[in-house]
Short mmCIF file of C-alpha atoms in Angstrom, two decimals:
data_model
loop_
_atom_site.label_atom_id
_atom_site.label_comp_id
_atom_site.label_asym_id
_atom_site.label_seq_id
_atom_site.Cartn_x
_atom_site.Cartn_y
_atom_site.Cartn_z
CA ASP A 1244 -6.65 -18.64 -6.87
CA THR A 1245 -7.15 -17.25 -3.29
CA GLY A 1246 -5.59 -14.05 -3.33
CA VAL A 1247 -7.16 -10.45 -3.95
CA SER A 1248 -9.18 -9.89 -6.74
CA GLN A 1249 -10.46 -6.44 -8.36
CA ASP A 1250 -12.81 -6.24 -11.02
CA PRO A 1251 -12.35 -4.38 -13.74
CA ARG A 1252 -8.78 -4.58 -14.46
CA HIS A 1253 -8.92 -1.17 -16.61
CA LYS A 1254 -11.55 1.27 -16.81
CA ILE A 1255 -11.34 4.14 -19.42
CA THR A 1256 -14.39 6.68 -18.87
CA LYS A 1257 -15.66 9.91 -20.02
CA ARG A 1258 -15.34 13.06 -17.52
CA GLY A 1259 -18.40 13.52 -15.94
CA GLN A 1260 -19.41 9.87 -16.08
CA ASN A 1261 -20.01 7.36 -12.52
CA VAL A 1262 -17.87 4.23 -12.36
CA THR A 1263 -17.91 1.73 -9.79
CA PHE A 1264 -15.11 -0.97 -8.90
CA ARG A 1265 -15.20 -4.09 -7.23
CA CYS A 1266 -12.84 -6.03 -4.83
CA ASP A 1267 -12.98 -9.55 -3.59
CA PRO A 1268 -10.74 -9.81 -0.18
CA ILE A 1269 -9.34 -13.01 0.67
CA SER A 1270 -11.74 -15.05 2.24
CA GLU A 1271 -11.20 -15.13 5.89
CA HIS A 1272 -9.66 -11.44 5.89
CA ASN A 1273 -12.19 -8.87 8.05
CA ARG A 1274 -10.40 -5.84 6.78
CA LEU A 1275 -10.57 -4.09 3.73
CA TYR A 1276 -8.50 -1.13 2.43
CA TRP A 1277 -8.92 0.79 -0.50
CA TYR A 1278 -5.88 3.01 -2.13
CA ARG A 1279 -4.90 5.22 -4.92
CA GLN A 1280 -2.03 5.51 -6.38
CA THR A 1281 -0.88 7.73 -9.32
CA LEU A 1282 2.75 7.08 -10.98
CA GLY A 1283 5.90 7.43 -8.82
CA GLN A 1284 3.82 7.77 -5.36
CA GLY A 1285 3.06 5.37 -2.66
CA PRO A 1286 -0.43 4.12 -2.05
CA GLU A 1287 -2.87 6.92 -0.80
CA PHE A 1288 -4.86 5.94 1.84
CA LEU A 1289 -8.87 6.15 0.49
CA THR A 1290 -10.78 4.37 3.36
CA TYR A 1291 -11.30 0.99 5.00
CA PHE A 1292 -13.66 -1.39 6.43
CA GLN A 1293 -13.69 -3.66 9.27
CA ASN A 1294 -16.02 -6.57 8.37
CA GLU A 1295 -19.18 -4.22 6.85
CA ALA A 1296 -18.34 -1.09 9.21
CA GLN A 1297 -16.62 1.93 7.23
CA LEU A 1298 -14.00 2.83 10.06
CA GLU A 1299 -12.16 5.76 8.48
CA LYS A 1300 -12.44 7.75 5.39
CA SER A 1301 -9.54 10.12 4.15
CA ARG A 1302 -10.31 13.33 4.53
CA LEU A 1303 -8.85 13.93 1.31
CA LEU A 1304 -11.76 12.05 -0.35
CA SER A 1305 -14.42 14.12 -1.89
CA ASP A 1306 -18.08 13.44 -1.82
CA ARG A 1307 -17.89 11.97 -5.21
CA PHE A 1308 -16.32 8.70 -3.61
CA SER A 1309 -18.15 6.43 -1.68
CA ALA A 1310 -17.45 2.36 -0.62
CA GLU A 1311 -19.41 0.15 0.56
CA ARG A 1312 -18.90 -3.41 2.07
CA PRO A 1313 -22.39 -4.41 2.87
CA LYS A 1314 -22.01 -8.36 3.80
CA GLY A 1315 -18.43 -7.92 4.76
CA SER A 1316 -17.01 -9.42 2.03
CA PHE A 1317 -16.83 -8.06 -1.07
CA SER A 1318 -16.62 -4.11 -1.64
CA THR A 1319 -17.36 -1.55 -3.76
CA LEU A 1320 -15.51 1.48 -4.83
CA GLU A 1321 -17.85 4.39 -6.67
CA ILE A 1322 -16.49 7.48 -8.01
CA GLN A 1323 -19.61 10.13 -9.31
CA ARG A 1324 -18.94 12.66 -11.83
CA THR A 1325 -15.47 11.36 -12.61
CA GLU A 1326 -12.79 14.22 -13.19
CA GLN A 1327 -9.25 13.88 -15.01
CA GLY A 1328 -7.56 14.18 -11.70
CA ASP A 1329 -9.34 10.90 -10.43
CA SER A 1330 -7.10 8.90 -13.31
CA ALA A 1331 -5.17 6.37 -11.26
CA MET A 1332 -4.34 2.93 -10.23
CA TYR A 1333 -6.88 2.14 -7.24
CA LEU A 1334 -5.65 -0.36 -5.41
CA CYS A 1335 -7.95 -2.93 -2.70
CA ALA A 1336 -5.90 -4.99 -0.43
CA SER A 1337 -7.51 -6.90 2.98
CA SER A 1338 -5.88 -8.23 6.41
CA LEU A 1339 -7.03 -10.08 9.52
CA ARG A 1340 -7.97 -7.94 12.45
CA THR A 1341 -5.40 -9.68 14.49
CA GLY A 1342 -1.88 -9.78 14.33
CA GLY A 1343 0.27 -7.22 12.55
CA PHE A 1344 -2.78 -6.28 9.72
CA GLU A 1345 -0.08 -6.76 7.14
CA GLN A 1346 -2.21 -6.40 3.48
CA TYR A 1347 -2.19 -8.30 0.65
CA PHE A 1348 -3.22 -6.37 -2.39
CA GLY A 1349 -5.10 -7.07 -5.51
CA PRO A 1350 -3.95 -6.18 -8.76
CA GLY A 1351 -5.71 -2.83 -8.90
CA THR A 1352 -8.13 -1.10 -11.72
CA ARG A 1353 -6.49 1.37 -13.52
CA LEU A 1354 -8.71 3.69 -14.59
CA THR A 1355 -8.30 6.61 -17.34
CA VAL A 1356 -10.63 9.63 -17.35
CA THR A 1357 -10.92 11.48 -20.67
CA GLY B 811 -2.14 12.84 11.21
CA GLN B 812 0.59 10.14 11.03
CA GLN B 813 3.00 10.96 8.49
CA VAL B 814 5.66 8.29 7.32
CA MET B 815 8.39 9.52 5.58
CA GLN B 816 10.98 7.88 3.26
CA ILE B 817 14.23 8.32 1.70
CA PRO B 818 15.79 8.40 -0.73
CA GLN B 819 13.08 8.39 -3.61
CA TYR B 820 15.22 7.12 -6.05
CA GLN B 821 18.51 5.26 -6.20
CA HIS B 822 20.70 3.88 -9.00
CA VAL B 823 23.19 1.50 -7.90
CA GLN B 824 25.53 -0.78 -10.17
CA GLU B 825 24.76 -4.49 -9.92
CA GLY B 826 26.47 -5.80 -6.83
CA GLU B 827 26.67 -2.69 -4.89
CA ASP B 828 24.66 -2.55 -1.74
CA PHE B 829 21.33 -0.44 -1.31
CA THR B 830 19.39 0.81 1.78
CA THR B 831 16.46 3.02 1.93
CA TYR B 832 15.25 4.89 5.35
CA CYS B 833 11.84 5.10 6.88
CA ASN B 834 10.88 7.56 9.67
CA SER B 835 7.28 8.28 11.18
CA SER B 836 5.96 11.18 12.64
CA THR B 837 4.63 9.29 15.46
CA THR B 838 5.60 5.75 17.55
CA LEU B 839 4.40 2.86 15.77
CA SER B 840 3.11 -0.19 16.74
CA ASN B 841 4.59 -2.50 14.00
CA ILE B 842 6.52 -1.40 10.58
CA GLN B 843 5.98 -3.31 7.39
CA TRP B 844 7.87 -3.42 4.39
CA TYR B 845 6.38 -3.90 0.95
CA LYS B 846 8.02 -4.48 -2.47
CA GLN B 847 6.51 -2.95 -5.83
CA ARG B 848 7.61 -4.33 -9.07
CA PRO B 849 7.25 -2.19 -12.19
CA GLY B 850 3.40 -2.59 -13.22
CA GLY B 851 2.71 -4.64 -10.34
CA HIS B 852 1.15 -4.37 -7.05
CA PRO B 853 2.68 -4.16 -3.92
CA VAL B 854 3.84 -7.27 -2.24
CA PHE B 855 4.35 -7.76 1.71
CA LEU B 856 7.61 -8.28 2.68
CA ILE B 857 8.41 -8.48 6.26
CA GLN B 858 6.87 -6.45 9.63
CA LEU B 859 9.07 -5.65 12.40
CA VAL B 860 7.41 -5.74 15.85
CA LYS B 861 9.90 -5.22 18.91
CA SER B 862 12.01 -2.18 19.56
CA GLY B 863 15.34 -2.62 18.15
CA GLU B 864 14.30 -5.58 16.12
CA VAL B 865 16.67 -7.11 13.21
CA LYS B 866 15.19 -9.46 10.69
CA LYS B 867 17.00 -10.88 8.00
CA GLN B 868 15.50 -12.62 4.40
CA LYS B 869 18.63 -13.72 2.47
CA ARG B 870 20.25 -10.35 1.16
CA LEU B 871 17.51 -8.40 2.79
CA THR B 872 18.01 -6.87 6.44
CA PHE B 873 15.55 -4.96 8.24
CA GLN B 874 16.01 -2.95 11.39
CA PHE B 875 12.88 -1.45 13.68
CA GLY B 876 14.79 1.53 15.78
CA GLU B 877 14.67 1.68 19.65
CA ALA B 878 12.15 4.14 19.78
CA LYS B 879 9.75 2.53 16.96
CA LYS B 880 9.67 5.79 14.66
CA ASN B 881 12.23 4.72 12.33
CA SER B 882 13.15 1.76 9.86
CA SER B 883 15.61 0.89 7.42
CA LEU B 884 15.95 -1.72 4.66
CA HIS B 885 19.45 -3.14 3.59
CA ILE B 886 19.88 -5.19 0.66
CA THR B 887 23.59 -6.76 0.19
CA ALA B 888 24.93 -6.95 -3.24
CA THR B 889 21.79 -6.08 -5.26
CA GLN B 890 20.77 -8.40 -8.56
CA THR B 891 18.83 -7.05 -10.98
CA THR B 892 15.87 -9.00 -9.28
CA ASP B 893 15.65 -6.41 -6.54
CA VAL B 894 14.49 -3.58 -9.04
CA GLY B 895 11.37 -2.05 -8.10
CA THR B 896 9.88 0.37 -5.31
CA TYR B 897 10.27 -0.71 -1.50
CA PHE B 898 7.64 0.79 0.39
CA CYS B 899 7.65 0.95 4.56
CA ALA B 900 4.25 1.22 6.08
CA GLY B 901 3.53 2.06 9.56
CA LEU B 902 0.93 0.49 11.82
CA SER B 903 -0.17 3.18 14.00
CA SER B 904 -0.54 2.70 17.75
CA GLY B 905 -3.83 2.87 19.60
CA GLY B 906 -7.28 4.30 17.86
CA TYR B 907 -8.36 2.47 14.66
CA GLN B 908 -4.95 1.00 14.01
CA LYS B 909 -3.93 2.51 10.36
CA VAL B 910 -1.19 1.44 8.30
CA THR B 911 0.45 4.71 6.73
CA PHE B 912 2.56 3.73 3.42
CA GLY B 913 5.72 5.80 3.00
CA ILE B 914 6.43 7.41 -0.62
CA GLY B 915 8.53 4.62 -1.27
CA THR B 916 12.11 4.02 -2.50
CA LYS B 917 12.71 3.47 -6.52
CA LEU B 918 15.70 0.81 -6.71
CA GLN B 919 17.20 0.94 -10.49
CA VAL B 920 19.57 -1.71 -10.93
CA ILE B 921 21.87 -1.23 -13.59
CA PRO B 922 23.52 -4.52 -14.96
#
C-alpha cells in the first residue's frame, strides 16, 4: 500500500497526558500537512512542511501542539497536557510541491480525551 | 487571512434529483480543489480546476471555476445513494506559501 498511513488509528488518553501521532506520507511527496477535524466541520489547518521545513503553523494552535518532520519523510504531531477540547480526528495529508498541490489524506487518528 | 465559504451546509435530496454546492473565496485563488468524504472516511481528492471559467465533468459531476477565480460549484445530476457524503472545496492561495484552505463542506443525504 503506497498511500498515506497514520498511527495509531485511535487514541484514548486522560486529560493532562501527552500524546504523539505519526504520519507516513506517500514517498515521493515533499509536502506534508496536519489537520484537525471535528464532527460536522471541514479539515482545520494546523501546520505543514515542505521537506523538513515547517512553513506555517496555525495561529489557532496553542503552544501545547508541536510537529516535526526531521528527515523530510515521516512526521510526528505531539500534544502536551491534553484537554477535552483536543478530542478530534487528526488528519495527515501529503502532496507534491509542484503542480496543483492536491492532497492525499491518511485515515486519521481519532483522539478521545477523557 | 484567506477564507473559503461553502453553502449549503446540509442538503437532503430524493434519489434522482440534482444537487449543487457552492464555494466562495475571499481572495483570488490559484486553483480550486474538490474532495469527497464518505461517512467514517477521510477526504478523497476528486478534481482540480485551474483556469478562469473552467468546466470539468466526471460522469454525473460537473465542476465549474468562476471567471474571477474566487468561486466554484459542484453539480451532481440525478443523484444516487452512492453520492452520499460531505463535499469539500479547497482553495489554493496565490502567492506566499500557497496554502490550501478548506471550506466547511456540504453534507449530502440522498433519500432512496
